[in-house]
Each structure stands twice: as C-alpha cells, then as structure tokens.
C-alpha atoms as a printed R data frame, in Angstrom:
    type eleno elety resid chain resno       x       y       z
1   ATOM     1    CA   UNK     A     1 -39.357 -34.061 -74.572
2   ATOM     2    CA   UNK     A     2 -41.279 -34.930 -71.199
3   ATOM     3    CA   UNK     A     3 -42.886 -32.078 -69.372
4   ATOM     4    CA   UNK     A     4 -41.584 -30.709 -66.287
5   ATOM     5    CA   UNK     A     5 -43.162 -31.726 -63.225
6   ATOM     6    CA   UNK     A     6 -42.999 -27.739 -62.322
7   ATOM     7    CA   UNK     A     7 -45.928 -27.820 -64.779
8   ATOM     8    CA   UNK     A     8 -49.835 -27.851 -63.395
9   ATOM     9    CA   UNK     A     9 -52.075 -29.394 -64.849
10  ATOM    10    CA   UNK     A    10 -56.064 -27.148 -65.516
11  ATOM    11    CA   UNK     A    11 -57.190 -28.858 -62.511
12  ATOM    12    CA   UNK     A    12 -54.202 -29.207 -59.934
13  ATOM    13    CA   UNK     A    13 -54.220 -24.869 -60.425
14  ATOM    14    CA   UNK     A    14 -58.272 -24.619 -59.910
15  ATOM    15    CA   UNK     A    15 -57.959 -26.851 -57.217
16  ATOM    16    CA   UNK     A    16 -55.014 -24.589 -55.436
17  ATOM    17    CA   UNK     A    17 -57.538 -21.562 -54.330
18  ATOM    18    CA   UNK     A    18 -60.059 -24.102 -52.506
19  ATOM    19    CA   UNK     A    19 -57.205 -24.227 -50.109
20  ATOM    20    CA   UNK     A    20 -56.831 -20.686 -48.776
21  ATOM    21    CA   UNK     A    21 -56.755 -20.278 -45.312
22  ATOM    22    CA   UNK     A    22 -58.567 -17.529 -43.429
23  ATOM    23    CA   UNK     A    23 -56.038 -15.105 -42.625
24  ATOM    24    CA   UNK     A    24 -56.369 -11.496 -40.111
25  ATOM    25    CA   UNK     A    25 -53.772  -9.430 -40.600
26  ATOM    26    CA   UNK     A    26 -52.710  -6.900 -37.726
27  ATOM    27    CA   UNK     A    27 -50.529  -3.575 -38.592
28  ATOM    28    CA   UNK     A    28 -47.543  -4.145 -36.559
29  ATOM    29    CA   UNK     A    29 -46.432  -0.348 -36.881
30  ATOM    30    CA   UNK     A    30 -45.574   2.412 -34.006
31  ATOM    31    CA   UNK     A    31 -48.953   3.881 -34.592
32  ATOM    32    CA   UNK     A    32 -51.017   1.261 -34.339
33  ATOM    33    CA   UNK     A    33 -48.824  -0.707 -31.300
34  ATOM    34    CA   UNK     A    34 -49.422   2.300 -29.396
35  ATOM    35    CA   UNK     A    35 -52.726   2.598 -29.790
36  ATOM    36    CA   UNK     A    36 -53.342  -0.992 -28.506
37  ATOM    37    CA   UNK     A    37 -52.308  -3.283 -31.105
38  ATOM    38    CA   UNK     A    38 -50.722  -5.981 -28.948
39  ATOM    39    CA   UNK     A    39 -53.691  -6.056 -27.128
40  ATOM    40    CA   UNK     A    40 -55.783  -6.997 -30.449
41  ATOM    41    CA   UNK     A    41 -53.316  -9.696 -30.927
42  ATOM    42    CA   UNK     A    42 -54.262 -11.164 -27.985
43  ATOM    43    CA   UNK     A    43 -57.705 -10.572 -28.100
44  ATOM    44    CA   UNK     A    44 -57.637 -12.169 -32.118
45  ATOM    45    CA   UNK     A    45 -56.042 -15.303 -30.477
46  ATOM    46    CA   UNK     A    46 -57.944 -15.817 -27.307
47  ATOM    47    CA   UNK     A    47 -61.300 -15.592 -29.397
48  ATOM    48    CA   UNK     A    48 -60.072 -17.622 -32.389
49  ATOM    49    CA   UNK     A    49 -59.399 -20.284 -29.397
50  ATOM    50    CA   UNK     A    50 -62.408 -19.680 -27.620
51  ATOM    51    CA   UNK     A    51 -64.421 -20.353 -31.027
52  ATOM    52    CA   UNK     A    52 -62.411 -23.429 -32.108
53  ATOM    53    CA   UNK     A    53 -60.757 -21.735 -35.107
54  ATOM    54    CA   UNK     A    54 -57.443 -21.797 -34.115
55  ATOM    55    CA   UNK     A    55 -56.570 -24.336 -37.114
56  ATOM    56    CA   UNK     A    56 -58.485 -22.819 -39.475
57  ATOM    57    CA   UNK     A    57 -58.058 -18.830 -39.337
58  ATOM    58    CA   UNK     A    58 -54.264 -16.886 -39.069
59  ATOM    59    CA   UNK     A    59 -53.294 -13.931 -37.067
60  ATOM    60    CA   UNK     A    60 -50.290 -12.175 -39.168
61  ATOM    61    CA   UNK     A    61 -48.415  -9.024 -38.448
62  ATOM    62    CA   UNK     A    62 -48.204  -6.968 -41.392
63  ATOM    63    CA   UNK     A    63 -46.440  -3.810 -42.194
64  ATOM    64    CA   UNK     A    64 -48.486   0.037 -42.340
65  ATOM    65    CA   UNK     A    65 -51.809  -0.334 -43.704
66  ATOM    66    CA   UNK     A    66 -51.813   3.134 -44.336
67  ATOM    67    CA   UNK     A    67 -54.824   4.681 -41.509
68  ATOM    68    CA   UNK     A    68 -52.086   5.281 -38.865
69  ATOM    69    CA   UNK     A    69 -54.162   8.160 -36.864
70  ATOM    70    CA   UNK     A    70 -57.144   5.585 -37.095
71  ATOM    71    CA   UNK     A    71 -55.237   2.350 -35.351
72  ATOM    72    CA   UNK     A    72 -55.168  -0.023 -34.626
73  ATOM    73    CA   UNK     A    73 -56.057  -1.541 -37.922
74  ATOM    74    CA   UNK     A    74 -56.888  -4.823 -38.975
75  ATOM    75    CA   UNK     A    75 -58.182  -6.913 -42.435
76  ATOM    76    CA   UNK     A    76 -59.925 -10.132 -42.434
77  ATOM    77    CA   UNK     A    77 -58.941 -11.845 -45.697
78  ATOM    78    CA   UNK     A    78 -59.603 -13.199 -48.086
79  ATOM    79    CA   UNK     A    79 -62.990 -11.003 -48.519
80  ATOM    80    CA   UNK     A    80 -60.394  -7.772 -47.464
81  ATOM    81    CA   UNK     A    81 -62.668  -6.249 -44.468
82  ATOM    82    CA   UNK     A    82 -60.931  -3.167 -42.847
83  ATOM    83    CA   UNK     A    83 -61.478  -2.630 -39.255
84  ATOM    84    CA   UNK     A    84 -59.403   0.799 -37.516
85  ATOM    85    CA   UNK     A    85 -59.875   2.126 -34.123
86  ATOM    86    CA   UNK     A    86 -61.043  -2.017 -33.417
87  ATOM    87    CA   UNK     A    87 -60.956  -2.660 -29.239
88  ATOM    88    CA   UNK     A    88 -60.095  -6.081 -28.387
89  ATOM    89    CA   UNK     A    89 -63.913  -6.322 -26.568
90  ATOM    90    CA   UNK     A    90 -65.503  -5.651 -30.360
91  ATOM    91    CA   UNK     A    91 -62.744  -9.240 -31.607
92  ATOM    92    CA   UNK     A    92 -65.240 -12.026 -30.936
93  ATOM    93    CA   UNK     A    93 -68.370 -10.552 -32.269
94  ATOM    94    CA   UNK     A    94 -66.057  -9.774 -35.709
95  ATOM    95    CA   UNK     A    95 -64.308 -13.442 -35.396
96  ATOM    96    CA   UNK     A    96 -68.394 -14.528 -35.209
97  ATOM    97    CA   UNK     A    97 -69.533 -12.523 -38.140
98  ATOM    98    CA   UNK     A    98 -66.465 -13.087 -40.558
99  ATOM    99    CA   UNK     A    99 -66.086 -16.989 -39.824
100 ATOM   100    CA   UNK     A   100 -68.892 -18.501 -38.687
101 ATOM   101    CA   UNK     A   101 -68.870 -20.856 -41.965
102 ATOM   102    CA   UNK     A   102 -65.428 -21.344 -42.032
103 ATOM   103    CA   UNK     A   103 -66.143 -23.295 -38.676
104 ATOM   104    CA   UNK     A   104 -68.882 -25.678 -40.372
C-alpha cells in the first residue's frame, strides 16, 4: 500500500515552524474600539510601513482578550507579549523592540 501524500515526512513537519510569520493581534471588541482601538490599527500599520515590515509582520483583529477596562489590548506573537491601555504614539518604539531581527 503506498502512503498518502497527506503524510509528512520528520523533516517537511520541523521545517513547517521556521515559517511563522510575526503576527499582532488587536481586540476588535466594544471595549477596546472605544477606547481607541482603530486608532492602534492604524498606528500598527503606518509604523510596520514606516519600518519596512509590512511583508513580514500581521496586524489581525481578534475577538476579547479578556482586560476590557484596560483597552485597548494588543499581543505580539509568537513570543505572546500583552500590551493594554497601548496609545498609538508608544506603536513604533514596541514595533522596534519586538522586531528589530525579524527585519535582518
């Protein structure tokens, strides 16, 4: 019987994790909306742009991340950082910190 090509081999599946992309996800919930979460959209884009990592890093709306009172909340995966009460002025130092390398 001939394997199924559905089948990976050892290293096809330890090469599949080399090519995560750096991801931000944004609550997209009442709370955090109100409390300036389109803005941080914007702000996640422009610097991404500004910093030449459009390609590289996603902005994703995501559903509650459970600090409603402390939007609006972001996390920079894959290392899971939690940002609440972010402003969009604080976006391009974080974009800086968290992806300098992914630039490189």
């Amino acid at each position: 019987m001939e394997p199924s090509s559905n089948y990976r081999t050892a290293s096809q599946t330890a090469a599949a994790p080399a090519k995560t992309k750096a991801k931000i996800l944004v609550c997209q919930k009442s709370d955090c909306q109100k409390r300036g979460g389109a803005a941080i959209c914007k702000a996640l884009e422009n610097a991404l742009n500004s910093q030449g990592l459009e390609g590289q890093v996603t902005v994703q709306g995501t559903g509650c991340l459970k600090q409603c009172k402390a939007g609006p909340n972001i996390v920079l995966m894959p290392d899971k950082t939690r940002y609440s009460r972010i402003a969009p002025t604080e976006i391009p130092a974080l974009i800086e910190k968290h992806f300098a390398t992914v630039k490189a």
